[in-house]
Short mmCIF file of C-alpha atoms in Angstrom, two decimals:
data_model
loop_
_atom_site.label_atom_id
_atom_site.label_comp_id
_atom_site.label_asym_id
_atom_site.label_seq_id
_atom_site.Cartn_x
_atom_site.Cartn_y
_atom_site.Cartn_z
CA SER A 1 15.04 32.13 -37.26
CA ASP A 2 15.71 28.46 -36.34
CA VAL A 3 15.79 29.20 -32.62
CA GLY A 4 12.63 28.05 -30.90
CA PRO A 5 10.63 30.26 -28.57
CA LYS A 6 12.23 31.03 -25.24
CA GLU A 7 10.89 29.17 -22.24
CA THR A 8 8.58 31.16 -20.04
CA TRP A 9 9.29 31.38 -16.33
CA ILE A 10 6.46 28.93 -15.58
CA GLU A 11 7.91 26.33 -17.95
CA ILE A 12 11.30 26.72 -16.29
CA TRP A 13 9.73 26.44 -12.83
CA ARG A 14 7.76 23.31 -13.82
CA SER A 15 10.89 21.72 -15.26
CA ARG A 16 12.89 22.41 -12.11
CA ALA A 17 10.06 21.18 -9.89
CA ALA A 18 9.86 17.95 -11.89
CA ASN A 19 13.63 17.53 -11.57
CA ARG A 20 13.49 18.05 -7.78
CA LYS A 21 10.61 15.59 -7.51
CA GLN A 22 12.62 13.00 -9.45
CA GLU A 23 15.70 13.68 -7.28
CA TRP A 24 13.63 13.01 -4.12
CA LYS A 25 12.22 9.84 -5.64
CA ASP A 26 15.72 8.65 -6.54
CA TYR A 27 16.92 9.47 -3.02
CA ARG A 28 14.03 7.60 -1.38
CA ASP A 29 14.57 4.60 -3.66
CA ALA A 30 18.27 4.56 -2.79
CA HIS A 31 17.69 5.03 0.95
CA PRO A 32 14.64 3.01 1.97
CA LEU A 33 13.75 2.53 5.59
CA ALA A 34 16.36 0.11 6.86
CA ALA A 35 13.96 -2.42 8.35
CA LYS A 36 16.86 -4.63 9.43
CA GLU A 37 17.82 -1.90 11.93
CA LEU A 38 14.41 -2.11 13.62
CA SER A 39 13.57 -4.71 16.20
CA PRO A 40 10.53 -6.88 15.43
CA ALA A 41 8.47 -4.87 17.92
CA GLU A 42 9.55 -1.57 16.35
CA LEU A 43 8.81 -2.83 12.87
CA GLU A 44 5.35 -3.95 13.98
CA LEU A 45 4.69 -0.53 15.52
CA TYR A 46 5.90 1.23 12.37
CA ASN A 47 3.69 -0.92 10.14
CA SER A 48 0.66 -0.41 12.39
CA CYS A 49 1.09 3.36 12.08
CA MET A 50 2.07 3.70 8.45
CA VAL A 51 0.21 0.90 6.66
CA GLY A 52 -3.57 0.83 6.38
CA ASP A 53 -6.57 3.05 5.87
CA PRO A 54 -5.35 6.67 5.57
CA ASP A 55 -8.65 7.91 7.06
CA GLN A 56 -8.23 5.93 10.28
CA ILE A 57 -7.94 8.08 13.41
CA MET A 58 -4.65 7.15 15.07
CA PHE A 59 -5.15 9.20 18.23
CA THR A 60 -7.13 12.09 19.65
CA ARG A 61 -5.62 14.60 21.99
CA PHE A 62 -6.73 18.08 23.02
CA ASN A 63 -9.89 17.69 20.91
CA ALA A 64 -7.85 17.22 17.74
CA LYS A 65 -7.84 14.03 15.70
CA VAL A 66 -4.69 12.80 13.98
CA TYR A 67 -5.26 10.54 11.00
CA ARG A 68 -2.88 7.99 9.52
CA SER A 69 -2.63 10.14 6.38
CA GLN A 70 -1.20 12.94 8.53
CA LEU A 71 1.40 10.62 10.08
CA LEU A 72 2.60 9.60 6.63
CA CYS A 73 4.31 13.00 6.39
CA LEU A 74 6.89 11.67 8.86
CA LYS A 75 8.37 9.48 6.16
CA PRO A 76 11.66 10.70 4.65
CA GLY A 77 11.26 13.13 1.78
CA CYS A 78 7.69 14.16 2.65
CA TRP A 79 6.38 17.56 3.61
CA LEU A 80 5.70 17.86 7.34
CA ASN A 81 2.04 18.28 8.26
CA ASP A 82 1.15 21.18 10.58
CA GLU A 83 -1.31 19.03 12.58
CA VAL A 84 1.47 16.62 13.50
CA ILE A 85 3.65 19.52 14.61
CA ASN A 86 0.78 21.04 16.62
CA GLN A 87 0.15 17.75 18.40
CA TYR A 88 3.83 17.39 19.26
CA LEU A 89 4.00 20.93 20.61
CA SER A 90 0.86 20.32 22.70
CA LEU A 91 2.48 17.48 24.65
#
């Protein structure tokens, strides 16, 4: 017959995952961090935390190190990192 093979569940899942990833990218592109809403001091603090070597230790508390790469999960559209949550709950 002229009908091609049916998609397997994994192909469907991959297609949907790719679509969701593109939707998040489109959302982030359309809604960037509104730097104009931040004061110069806040913008400097944001940049010092989010821009630079991802392996840099940002702070140590309760014998746990938090790296810049872990803080990057706080950006919109990113998965939240359990270490960041644990540090917050430890305060």
